[in-house]
């Protein structure tokens, strides 16, 4: 099926209507909050996003209700896969997704679907928090992990993290290693690569946009680090997994 003519027409309409897509960086920050079990952050962020939820999002159906249901389906697909990546049991994650999609399918209003979306995000985040409690992490390191994921777009130093927690750099470094099994730089690198993997799988962001959003000095620096860590170039990784993201 040739979609070029339809695609060009849709792009033309979007330009005429001055349509601007939502910032995918913010979207993935919310997904990371869910994955990391930041229940309060997830709830607060969705309250803000809910008031302008349809702004910057594609129109997936002429029916407002069906359009909102489709957005919930997309969100459920991404969240379930990211939570699996974060340690959630595969069957639990997918079955939970099925439950919310089936609830949405019989919803009678867009507000009802938005309520479901808020419930779904909080549900996944709560389950991820419980999972992470199994690996006892101090409040210092938990706050640091949240800070790291919210600031992947820039350089973060051990000294900055230690000062935020009122700890000496040496003590903080030992605490971080003991509770995460990695030093700070290793953890940040893994967090950036994991986020890049999710963006390559589940978003249409270009490789350059991803590299910039994760604070790399250049696309080549990002590609080099990504290949060193995963064994794939970003393009090869996307070619392998992007088309399978909804399977």
Short mmCIF file of C-alpha atoms in Angstrom, two decimals:
data_model
loop_
_atom_site.label_atom_id
_atom_site.label_comp_id
_atom_site.label_asym_id
_atom_site.label_seq_id
_atom_site.Cartn_x
_atom_site.Cartn_y
_atom_site.Cartn_z
CA UNK A 1 0.00 0.00 0.00
CA UNK A 2 1.43 3.36 -1.10
CA UNK A 3 0.88 5.88 1.69
CA UNK A 4 2.92 8.74 0.20
CA UNK A 5 -0.02 10.69 -1.23
CA UNK A 6 -2.00 10.41 2.01
CA UNK A 7 1.07 11.28 4.07
CA UNK A 8 1.85 14.36 2.01
CA UNK A 9 -1.75 15.52 2.22
CA UNK A 10 -1.84 15.09 6.00
CA UNK A 11 1.45 16.95 6.40
CA UNK A 12 0.10 19.76 4.23
CA UNK A 13 -3.03 20.06 6.40
CA UNK A 14 -0.93 20.10 9.56
CA UNK A 15 1.19 22.94 8.19
CA UNK A 16 -1.92 24.88 7.20
CA UNK A 17 -3.39 24.41 10.66
CA UNK A 18 -0.03 25.26 12.32
CA UNK A 19 -0.20 21.91 14.10
CA UNK A 20 2.77 21.28 16.43
CA UNK A 21 3.30 17.81 17.84
CA UNK A 22 3.74 17.31 21.57
CA UNK A 23 7.31 17.14 22.90
CA UNK A 24 8.32 13.48 22.86
CA UNK A 25 10.98 14.21 25.50
CA UNK A 26 8.23 15.02 28.02
CA UNK A 27 6.29 11.93 26.99
CA UNK A 28 9.25 9.65 27.65
CA UNK A 29 10.03 11.38 30.93
CA UNK A 30 6.53 10.35 32.05
CA UNK A 31 7.11 6.78 30.85
CA UNK A 32 10.37 6.71 32.81
CA UNK A 33 8.54 7.94 35.93
CA UNK A 34 6.16 5.00 35.57
CA UNK A 35 8.99 2.56 34.98
CA UNK A 36 10.84 3.85 38.05
CA UNK A 37 7.80 3.68 40.31
CA UNK A 38 7.54 7.43 40.89
CA UNK A 39 3.83 7.28 41.75
CA UNK A 40 3.49 10.84 43.02
CA UNK A 41 5.34 12.26 40.01
CA UNK A 42 3.19 10.23 37.60
CA UNK A 43 -0.05 11.41 39.19
CA UNK A 44 1.01 15.05 39.33
CA UNK A 45 2.32 15.12 35.76
CA UNK A 46 -0.83 13.54 34.32
CA UNK A 47 -3.02 16.08 36.11
CA UNK A 48 -1.14 18.80 34.26
CA UNK A 49 -1.12 17.00 30.89
CA UNK A 50 -4.78 16.02 31.10
CA UNK A 51 -6.09 19.57 30.62
CA UNK A 52 -4.48 19.80 27.19
CA UNK A 53 -4.14 16.11 26.39
CA UNK A 54 -5.21 16.34 22.75
CA UNK A 55 -2.90 19.24 21.93
CA UNK A 56 0.03 18.13 19.82
CA UNK A 57 -1.27 14.59 19.39
CA UNK A 58 -2.25 12.98 16.13
CA UNK A 59 -5.88 12.47 15.13
CA UNK A 60 -6.32 8.70 14.97
CA UNK A 61 -10.08 8.75 14.37
CA UNK A 62 -12.77 11.24 13.39
CA UNK A 63 -14.67 10.12 16.48
CA UNK A 64 -13.33 11.99 19.57
CA UNK A 65 -14.10 8.99 21.78
CA UNK A 66 -12.48 6.47 19.44
CA UNK A 67 -9.51 8.81 19.00
CA UNK A 68 -8.96 8.90 22.78
CA UNK A 69 -9.29 5.12 23.04
CA UNK A 70 -6.62 4.66 20.37
CA UNK A 71 -4.26 6.96 22.29
CA UNK A 72 -4.82 4.85 25.41
CA UNK A 73 -3.99 1.71 23.40
CA UNK A 74 -0.72 3.25 22.18
CA UNK A 75 0.15 4.38 25.70
CA UNK A 76 -0.62 0.95 27.15
CA UNK A 77 1.62 -0.71 24.57
CA UNK A 78 4.60 1.51 25.37
CA UNK A 79 4.14 1.45 29.16
CA UNK A 80 3.78 -2.33 29.36
CA UNK A 81 6.97 -2.87 27.37
CA UNK A 82 8.95 -0.32 29.37
CA UNK A 83 7.81 -1.90 32.63
CA UNK A 84 8.86 -5.33 31.37
CA UNK A 85 12.23 -3.79 30.62
CA UNK A 86 12.24 -2.52 34.22
CA UNK A 87 11.64 -5.98 35.68
CA UNK A 88 7.86 -6.50 35.64
CA UNK A 89 6.71 -10.00 34.78
CA UNK A 90 5.86 -10.18 31.07
CA UNK A 91 2.47 -11.83 31.59
CA UNK A 92 1.51 -9.34 34.30
CA UNK A 93 2.47 -6.34 32.15
CA UNK A 94 0.64 -7.53 29.02
CA UNK A 95 -2.46 -8.77 30.87
CA UNK A 96 -2.71 -5.46 32.73
CA UNK A 97 -2.53 -3.70 29.37
CA UNK A 98 -5.31 -5.94 28.02
CA UNK A 99 -7.50 -5.11 31.04
CA UNK A 100 -7.28 -1.36 30.51
CA UNK A 101 -7.75 -1.60 26.75
CA UNK A 102 -10.91 -3.69 27.23
CA UNK A 103 -12.20 -1.17 29.78
CA UNK A 104 -11.53 1.65 27.33
CA UNK A 105 -13.30 -0.24 24.57
CA UNK A 106 -16.63 0.04 26.42
CA UNK A 107 -16.15 3.59 27.67
CA UNK A 108 -18.86 6.09 26.89
CA UNK A 109 -16.94 9.38 26.96
CA UNK A 110 -13.50 10.88 26.45
CA UNK A 111 -13.43 11.86 30.14
CA UNK A 112 -13.99 8.25 31.09
CA UNK A 113 -11.04 7.20 28.93
CA UNK A 114 -8.85 9.91 30.49
CA UNK A 115 -9.83 8.60 33.93
CA UNK A 116 -8.76 5.15 32.80
CA UNK A 117 -5.48 6.48 31.46
CA UNK A 118 -4.72 8.15 34.79
CA UNK A 119 -5.65 4.94 36.64
CA UNK A 120 -3.51 2.84 34.30
CA UNK A 121 -0.42 5.00 34.71
CA UNK A 122 -0.78 5.04 38.50
CA UNK A 123 -1.39 1.28 38.56
CA UNK A 124 1.76 0.46 36.59
CA UNK A 125 3.83 2.96 38.59
CA UNK A 126 2.60 1.52 41.91
CA UNK A 127 3.46 -2.01 40.82
CA UNK A 128 6.90 -0.88 39.69
CA UNK A 129 7.47 0.83 43.05
CA UNK A 130 6.61 -2.41 44.85
CA UNK A 131 9.01 -4.31 42.60
CA UNK A 132 11.81 -1.91 43.38
CA UNK A 133 11.19 -2.19 47.12
CA UNK A 134 12.45 -5.75 46.84
CA UNK A 135 15.88 -4.23 46.24
CA UNK A 136 16.18 -2.07 49.34
CA UNK A 137 17.27 1.37 48.21
CA UNK A 138 17.83 4.26 50.63
CA UNK A 139 15.95 7.53 50.27
CA UNK A 140 19.20 9.19 49.16
CA UNK A 141 19.68 6.86 46.21
CA UNK A 142 15.97 6.75 45.35
CA UNK A 143 15.89 10.55 45.08
CA UNK A 144 19.08 10.44 43.02
CA UNK A 145 17.62 7.90 40.59
CA UNK A 146 14.56 10.09 40.06
CA UNK A 147 16.82 13.11 39.53
CA UNK A 148 19.00 11.23 37.04
CA UNK A 149 16.04 10.13 34.92
CA UNK A 150 14.58 13.65 34.94
CA UNK A 151 17.92 15.14 33.82
CA UNK A 152 19.25 12.71 31.23
CA UNK A 153 19.48 15.60 28.79
CA UNK A 154 22.52 17.07 30.57
CA UNK A 155 25.75 16.11 32.30
CA UNK A 156 25.36 14.97 35.91
CA UNK A 157 28.34 14.58 38.26
CA UNK A 158 28.84 12.47 41.37
CA UNK A 159 29.63 15.65 43.28
CA UNK A 160 26.33 17.25 42.29
CA UNK A 161 24.35 14.19 43.39
CA UNK A 162 26.23 13.91 46.68
CA UNK A 163 25.72 17.61 47.46
CA UNK A 164 21.99 17.30 46.76
CA UNK A 165 21.82 14.62 49.47
CA UNK A 166 24.15 16.39 51.90
CA UNK A 167 26.69 13.56 51.75
CA UNK A 168 30.42 13.46 51.08
CA UNK A 169 31.38 12.38 47.58
CA UNK A 170 33.27 9.34 48.84
CA UNK A 171 30.47 8.07 51.08
CA UNK A 172 27.85 8.75 48.42
CA UNK A 173 29.83 6.86 45.75
CA UNK A 174 30.16 3.82 48.01
CA UNK A 175 26.45 3.95 48.90
CA UNK A 176 25.43 4.22 45.27
CA UNK A 177 27.63 1.27 44.29
CA UNK A 178 26.35 -0.87 47.15
CA UNK A 179 22.68 -0.24 46.39
CA UNK A 180 22.69 -0.27 42.58
CA UNK A 181 25.66 -2.49 41.79
CA UNK A 182 27.08 0.19 39.49
CA UNK A 183 29.04 3.38 39.89
CA UNK A 184 27.26 6.62 39.06
CA UNK A 185 28.71 7.04 35.57
CA UNK A 186 27.90 3.44 34.63
CA UNK A 187 24.33 3.86 35.85
CA UNK A 188 23.81 7.12 33.96
CA UNK A 189 25.22 5.62 30.78
CA UNK A 190 22.94 2.59 31.06
CA UNK A 191 19.95 4.85 31.77
CA UNK A 192 20.67 6.92 28.66
CA UNK A 193 21.11 3.85 26.48
CA UNK A 194 17.93 2.21 27.80
CA UNK A 195 15.99 5.43 27.18
CA UNK A 196 17.48 5.63 23.68
CA UNK A 197 16.42 2.03 23.02
CA UNK A 198 12.85 2.85 24.01
CA UNK A 199 12.81 5.98 21.87
CA UNK A 200 14.19 4.07 18.88
CA UNK A 201 11.52 1.41 19.33
CA UNK A 202 8.49 3.47 20.20
CA UNK A 203 8.94 6.98 18.76
CA UNK A 204 9.54 8.58 15.39
CA UNK A 205 12.27 10.86 16.74
CA UNK A 206 15.34 11.02 14.53
CA UNK A 207 18.67 9.66 15.75
CA UNK A 208 19.98 13.23 15.93
CA UNK A 209 16.99 14.34 18.04
CA UNK A 210 17.53 11.41 20.41
CA UNK A 211 21.24 12.15 20.77
CA UNK A 212 20.54 15.83 21.55
CA UNK A 213 17.74 15.00 24.01
CA UNK A 214 20.09 12.71 25.95
CA UNK A 215 22.85 15.30 26.24
CA UNK A 216 25.42 13.83 23.86
CA UNK A 217 27.91 16.25 22.33
CA UNK A 218 27.20 14.93 18.83
CA UNK A 219 25.28 12.25 16.95
CA UNK A 220 28.52 10.38 16.31
CA UNK A 221 29.33 10.33 20.04
CA UNK A 222 25.87 8.94 20.76
CA UNK A 223 26.13 6.32 18.00
CA UNK A 224 29.57 5.23 19.15
CA UNK A 225 28.47 4.82 22.77
CA UNK A 226 25.23 3.10 21.78
CA UNK A 227 27.07 0.55 19.65
CA UNK A 228 29.69 -0.03 22.35
CA UNK A 229 26.94 -0.74 24.88
CA UNK A 230 24.42 -2.70 22.78
CA UNK A 231 26.46 -4.05 19.90
CA UNK A 232 24.19 -2.24 17.40
CA UNK A 233 24.28 1.15 15.75
CA UNK A 234 21.13 3.19 16.52
CA UNK A 235 19.95 2.73 12.92
CA UNK A 236 20.47 -1.03 13.01
CA UNK A 237 18.65 -1.24 16.35
CA UNK A 238 15.67 0.73 15.01
CA UNK A 239 15.57 -1.36 11.83
CA UNK A 240 15.42 -4.50 13.97
CA UNK A 241 12.84 -3.45 16.54
CA UNK A 242 10.79 -0.46 15.40
CA UNK A 243 8.39 -2.42 13.16
CA UNK A 244 7.79 -4.90 15.98
CA UNK A 245 6.88 -2.34 18.62
CA UNK A 246 3.14 -3.09 18.59
CA UNK A 247 3.44 -6.86 18.11
#
